[in-house]
Amino acid sequence: MAVRSELLLLCSVMIAVVLVEGAEGGRRPRAGLAGQLLRSHNAARAAVGLPPLAWDARLARYAESYAGRRRRDCALAHSGGPYGENIFWGSGVRWRPAQAAAAWVGERRWYHHRSNSCSASECGHYTQIVWRSTRRLGCAMEVHKGGDSLGSIWLWSDEAE
């Protein structure tokens, strides 16, 4: 039996919510987290013929604020805010942002385009990444105060520039 601290725990939840306020756009993503996530999302979108997402500083600030509040308890709880939202939590390994995105893109195998439905397992995280009307991405990542787990909050906006 493997040691619990070495087990990969992947809990992710998706909720789609319509944006109710304007997004601040046009800014380039910060190096590191933002660039990795934007590249991985845009690669998944390009694979199905969709336009790339733009980085949104307002979404990133919102995600940062909420991830900071979750740092103490690492709760997989949605913010209740006005954006589409995926939450990732993993432990036991040193997670990179692109790995979290790859886990969600891997749900593609359960998605059926013709019926816009999933089989065998969930695919809501994948559909959030490739949702046709999604235009913007902002996200933040926090390491749990115990140091052995990673939580990240990813937000999407359907509002165009």
PDB file of C-alpha atoms in Angstrom:
ATOM      1  CA  MET A   1       0.000   0.000   0.000  1.00  0.00           C
ATOM      2  CA  ALA A   2       1.430   3.359  -0.975  1.00  0.00           C
ATOM      3  CA  VAL A   3       2.082   6.051   1.594  1.00  0.00           C
ATOM      4  CA  ARG A   4      -0.766   8.578   1.604  1.00  0.00           C
ATOM      5  CA  SER A   5       1.589  11.530   1.200  1.00  0.00           C
ATOM      6  CA  GLU A   6       2.781  10.017  -2.077  1.00  0.00           C
ATOM      7  CA  LEU A   7      -0.680   9.536  -3.498  1.00  0.00           C
ATOM      8  CA  LEU A   8      -1.854  11.960  -6.066  1.00  0.00           C
ATOM      9  CA  LEU A   9      -5.070  13.535  -4.924  1.00  0.00           C
ATOM     10  CA  LEU A  10      -6.819  15.281  -7.709  1.00  0.00           C
ATOM     11  CA  CYS A  11     -10.063  16.921  -6.817  1.00  0.00           C
ATOM     12  CA  SER A  12     -11.452  19.348  -9.261  1.00  0.00           C
ATOM     13  CA  VAL A  13     -14.774  20.977  -9.624  1.00  0.00           C
ATOM     14  CA  MET A  14     -16.184  23.119 -12.363  1.00  0.00           C
ATOM     15  CA  ILE A  15     -19.001  25.564 -12.331  1.00  0.00           C
ATOM     16  CA  ALA A  16     -19.980  27.722 -15.254  1.00  0.00           C
ATOM     17  CA  VAL A  17     -21.278  31.146 -14.408  1.00  0.00           C
ATOM     18  CA  VAL A  18     -21.973  34.058 -16.698  1.00  0.00           C
ATOM     19  CA  LEU A  19     -19.764  37.089 -16.292  1.00  0.00           C
ATOM     20  CA  VAL A  20     -21.689  40.038 -14.905  1.00  0.00           C
ATOM     21  CA  GLU A  21     -19.092  42.758 -14.939  1.00  0.00           C
ATOM     22  CA  GLY A  22     -16.487  43.980 -17.416  1.00  0.00           C
ATOM     23  CA  ALA A  23     -13.063  42.425 -17.766  1.00  0.00           C
ATOM     24  CA  GLU A  24      -9.805  44.262 -17.888  1.00  0.00           C
ATOM     25  CA  GLY A  25      -7.933  43.002 -20.888  1.00  0.00           C
ATOM     26  CA  GLY A  26      -5.027  43.634 -23.129  1.00  0.00           C
ATOM     27  CA  ARG A  27      -2.301  42.911 -20.601  1.00  0.00           C
ATOM     28  CA  ARG A  28       0.346  40.323 -21.254  1.00  0.00           C
ATOM     29  CA  PRO A  29       0.517  37.425 -18.800  1.00  0.00           C
ATOM     30  CA  ARG A  30       3.187  37.441 -16.135  1.00  0.00           C
ATOM     31  CA  ALA A  31       6.027  34.999 -16.669  1.00  0.00           C
ATOM     32  CA  GLY A  32       5.698  31.614 -15.032  1.00  0.00           C
ATOM     33  CA  LEU A  33       2.235  30.586 -13.930  1.00  0.00           C
ATOM     34  CA  ALA A  34       0.265  32.795 -16.292  1.00  0.00           C
ATOM     35  CA  GLY A  35       2.339  31.999 -19.349  1.00  0.00           C
ATOM     36  CA  GLN A  36       2.265  28.248 -18.723  1.00  0.00           C
ATOM     37  CA  LEU A  37      -1.479  28.178 -18.231  1.00  0.00           C
ATOM     38  CA  LEU A  38      -2.268  30.366 -21.188  1.00  0.00           C
ATOM     39  CA  ARG A  39      -0.032  28.275 -23.470  1.00  0.00           C
ATOM     40  CA  SER A  40      -1.553  24.970 -22.344  1.00  0.00           C
ATOM     41  CA  HIS A  41      -5.133  26.246 -22.661  1.00  0.00           C
ATOM     42  CA  ASN A  42      -4.497  27.743 -26.078  1.00  0.00           C
ATOM     43  CA  ALA A  43      -2.904  24.523 -27.333  1.00  0.00           C
ATOM     44  CA  ALA A  44      -6.041  22.596 -26.314  1.00  0.00           C
ATOM     45  CA  ARG A  45      -8.241  25.189 -28.003  1.00  0.00           C
ATOM     46  CA  ALA A  46      -6.154  25.195 -31.194  1.00  0.00           C
ATOM     47  CA  ALA A  47      -6.499  21.399 -31.384  1.00  0.00           C
ATOM     48  CA  VAL A  48     -10.260  21.831 -31.857  1.00  0.00           C
ATOM     49  CA  GLY A  49     -10.089  24.927 -34.063  1.00  0.00           C
ATOM     50  CA  LEU A  50     -10.921  27.569 -31.442  1.00  0.00           C
ATOM     51  CA  PRO A  51      -9.297  30.993 -31.055  1.00  0.00           C
ATOM     52  CA  PRO A  52      -6.773  31.584 -28.270  1.00  0.00           C
ATOM     53  CA  LEU A  53      -7.681  33.010 -24.883  1.00  0.00           C
ATOM     54  CA  ALA A  54      -6.278  36.305 -23.644  1.00  0.00           C
ATOM     55  CA  TRP A  55      -4.871  36.849 -20.162  1.00  0.00           C
ATOM     56  CA  ASP A  56      -7.135  38.947 -17.947  1.00  0.00           C
ATOM     57  CA  ALA A  57      -5.488  40.759 -15.030  1.00  0.00           C
ATOM     58  CA  ARG A  58      -8.823  41.318 -13.278  1.00  0.00           C
ATOM     59  CA  LEU A  59      -9.590  37.598 -13.290  1.00  0.00           C
ATOM     60  CA  ALA A  60      -6.073  36.863 -12.034  1.00  0.00           C
ATOM     61  CA  ARG A  61      -6.465  39.311  -9.140  1.00  0.00           C
ATOM     62  CA  TYR A  62      -9.835  37.812  -8.228  1.00  0.00           C
ATOM     63  CA  ALA A  63      -8.320  34.305  -8.308  1.00  0.00           C
ATOM     64  CA  GLU A  64      -5.337  35.470  -6.230  1.00  0.00           C
ATOM     65  CA  SER A  65      -7.592  36.935  -3.592  1.00  0.00           C
ATOM     66  CA  TYR A  66      -9.720  33.814  -3.367  1.00  0.00           C
ATOM     67  CA  ALA A  67      -6.765  31.391  -3.446  1.00  0.00           C
ATOM     68  CA  GLY A  68      -5.210  33.362  -0.587  1.00  0.00           C
ATOM     69  CA  ARG A  69      -8.331  32.804   1.506  1.00  0.00           C
ATOM     70  CA  ARG A  70      -8.221  29.058   0.760  1.00  0.00           C
ATOM     71  CA  ARG A  71      -4.520  28.785   1.707  1.00  0.00           C
ATOM     72  CA  ARG A  72      -5.260  27.995   5.351  1.00  0.00           C
ATOM     73  CA  ASP A  73      -7.874  25.289   4.831  1.00  0.00           C
ATOM     74  CA  CYS A  74      -7.278  24.080   1.239  1.00  0.00           C
ATOM     75  CA  ALA A  75     -11.047  23.676   0.938  1.00  0.00           C
ATOM     76  CA  LEU A  76     -12.349  22.764  -2.492  1.00  0.00           C
ATOM     77  CA  ALA A  77     -15.036  25.392  -2.343  1.00  0.00           C
ATOM     78  CA  HIS A  78     -16.074  27.671  -5.165  1.00  0.00           C
ATOM     79  CA  SER A  79     -15.921  31.391  -4.678  1.00  0.00           C
ATOM     80  CA  GLY A  80     -19.534  31.979  -5.651  1.00  0.00           C
ATOM     81  CA  GLY A  81     -18.300  34.728  -7.943  1.00  0.00           C
ATOM     82  CA  PRO A  82     -19.477  35.738 -11.406  1.00  0.00           C
ATOM     83  CA  TYR A  83     -16.969  33.683 -13.453  1.00  0.00           C
ATOM     84  CA  GLY A  84     -16.569  30.169 -14.793  1.00  0.00           C
ATOM     85  CA  GLU A  85     -14.273  28.458 -12.296  1.00  0.00           C
ATOM     86  CA  ASN A  86     -12.141  25.313 -12.061  1.00  0.00           C
ATOM     87  CA  ILE A  87     -10.377  24.383  -8.833  1.00  0.00           C
ATOM     88  CA  PHE A  88      -7.389  22.046  -8.724  1.00  0.00           C
ATOM     89  CA  TRP A  89      -5.823  20.440  -5.686  1.00  0.00           C
ATOM     90  CA  GLY A  90      -2.918  18.010  -5.717  1.00  0.00           C
ATOM     91  CA  SER A  91      -0.390  16.701  -3.221  1.00  0.00           C
ATOM     92  CA  GLY A  92       2.565  14.384  -2.927  1.00  0.00           C
ATOM     93  CA  VAL A  93       4.430  15.782  -5.914  1.00  0.00           C
ATOM     94  CA  ARG A  94       5.670  19.166  -7.002  1.00  0.00           C
ATOM     95  CA  TRP A  95       2.904  20.248  -9.358  1.00  0.00           C
ATOM     96  CA  ARG A  96       3.445  22.548 -12.306  1.00  0.00           C
ATOM     97  CA  PRO A  97       0.535  24.555 -13.712  1.00  0.00           C
ATOM     98  CA  ALA A  98       0.728  22.828 -17.086  1.00  0.00           C
ATOM     99  CA  GLN A  99       0.243  19.454 -15.363  1.00  0.00           C
ATOM    100  CA  ALA A 100      -3.016  20.618 -13.817  1.00  0.00           C
ATOM    101  CA  ALA A 101      -4.213  21.842 -17.215  1.00  0.00           C
ATOM    102  CA  ALA A 102      -3.136  18.544 -18.804  1.00  0.00           C
ATOM    103  CA  ALA A 103      -5.235  16.621 -16.263  1.00  0.00           C
ATOM    104  CA  TRP A 104      -8.304  18.557 -17.345  1.00  0.00           C
ATOM    105  CA  VAL A 105      -7.510  18.339 -21.053  1.00  0.00           C
ATOM    106  CA  GLY A 106      -7.243  14.571 -20.517  1.00  0.00           C
ATOM    107  CA  GLU A 107     -10.988  14.547 -19.872  1.00  0.00           C
ATOM    108  CA  ARG A 108     -11.393  15.053 -23.624  1.00  0.00           C
ATOM    109  CA  ARG A 109     -11.570  11.283 -24.079  1.00  0.00           C
ATOM    110  CA  TRP A 110     -14.933  11.257 -22.276  1.00  0.00           C
ATOM    111  CA  TYR A 111     -16.451  14.148 -24.232  1.00  0.00           C
ATOM    112  CA  HIS A 112     -18.816  13.527 -27.166  1.00  0.00           C
ATOM    113  CA  HIS A 113     -18.968  16.561 -29.421  1.00  0.00           C
ATOM    114  CA  ARG A 114     -22.125  15.591 -31.314  1.00  0.00           C
ATOM    115  CA  SER A 115     -24.252  15.205 -28.199  1.00  0.00           C
ATOM    116  CA  ASN A 116     -22.277  17.702 -26.065  1.00  0.00           C
ATOM    117  CA  SER A 117     -22.181  15.111 -23.302  1.00  0.00           C
ATOM    118  CA  CYS A 118     -19.737  13.021 -21.290  1.00  0.00           C
ATOM    119  CA  SER A 119     -19.431   9.279 -20.838  1.00  0.00           C
ATOM    120  CA  ALA A 120     -17.771   7.096 -18.213  1.00  0.00           C
ATOM    121  CA  SER A 121     -16.502  10.023 -16.192  1.00  0.00           C
ATOM    122  CA  GLU A 122     -16.732  13.772 -16.035  1.00  0.00           C
ATOM    123  CA  CYS A 123     -15.449  16.156 -18.669  1.00  0.00           C
ATOM    124  CA  GLY A 124     -16.695  19.520 -17.388  1.00  0.00           C
ATOM    125  CA  HIS A 125     -13.179  20.831 -16.790  1.00  0.00           C
ATOM    126  CA  TYR A 126     -12.246  20.067 -20.381  1.00  0.00           C
ATOM    127  CA  THR A 127     -15.387  21.705 -21.738  1.00  0.00           C
ATOM    128  CA  GLN A 128     -14.641  24.837 -19.704  1.00  0.00           C
ATOM    129  CA  ILE A 129     -11.227  25.067 -21.381  1.00  0.00           C
ATOM    130  CA  VAL A 130     -12.663  24.674 -24.885  1.00  0.00           C
ATOM    131  CA  TRP A 131     -15.981  26.472 -24.405  1.00  0.00           C
ATOM    132  CA  ARG A 132     -16.539  28.360 -27.649  1.00  0.00           C
ATOM    133  CA  SER A 133     -17.616  31.663 -26.094  1.00  0.00           C
ATOM    134  CA  THR A 134     -14.806  31.774 -23.518  1.00  0.00           C
ATOM    135  CA  ARG A 135     -12.394  34.594 -24.322  1.00  0.00           C
ATOM    136  CA  ARG A 136     -10.291  35.304 -21.211  1.00  0.00           C
ATOM    137  CA  LEU A 137      -8.332  33.440 -18.556  1.00  0.00           C
ATOM    138  CA  GLY A 138      -6.975  34.477 -15.170  1.00  0.00           C
ATOM    139  CA  CYS A 139      -5.660  32.225 -12.438  1.00  0.00           C
ATOM    140  CA  ALA A 140      -3.668  31.972  -9.235  1.00  0.00           C
ATOM    141  CA  MET A 141      -1.882  29.226  -7.358  1.00  0.00           C
ATOM    142  CA  GLU A 142      -1.197  28.786  -3.642  1.00  0.00           C
ATOM    143  CA  VAL A 143       0.874  26.224  -1.796  1.00  0.00           C
ATOM    144  CA  HIS A 144      -0.957  25.010   1.298  1.00  0.00           C
ATOM    145  CA  LYS A 145       0.586  26.305   4.492  1.00  0.00           C
ATOM    146  CA  GLY A 146       1.678  22.725   5.331  1.00  0.00           C
ATOM    147  CA  GLY A 147       3.839  22.885   2.192  1.00  0.00           C
ATOM    148  CA  ASP A 148       2.805  19.567   0.659  1.00  0.00           C
ATOM    149  CA  SER A 149      -0.201  20.424  -1.448  1.00  0.00           C
ATOM    150  CA  LEU A 150      -1.072  22.806  -4.212  1.00  0.00           C
ATOM    151  CA  GLY A 151      -4.336  24.556  -4.783  1.00  0.00           C
ATOM    152  CA  SER A 152      -5.167  26.672  -7.767  1.00  0.00           C
ATOM    153  CA  ILE A 153      -8.160  28.688  -8.812  1.00  0.00           C
ATOM    154  CA  TRP A 154      -8.741  29.233 -12.526  1.00  0.00           C
ATOM    155  CA  LEU A 155     -11.344  31.630 -13.800  1.00  0.00           C
ATOM    156  CA  TRP A 156     -12.806  32.183 -17.263  1.00  0.00           C
ATOM    157  CA  SER A 157     -14.814  34.970 -18.762  1.00  0.00           C
ATOM    158  CA  ASP A 158     -17.123  34.791 -21.749  1.00  0.00           C
ATOM    159  CA  GLU A 159     -16.906  38.529 -22.308  1.00  0.00           C
ATOM    160  CA  ALA A 160     -15.084  39.573 -25.454  1.00  0.00           C
ATOM    161  CA  GLU A 161     -12.688  42.508 -25.510  1.00  0.00           C
TER     162      GLU A 161
END
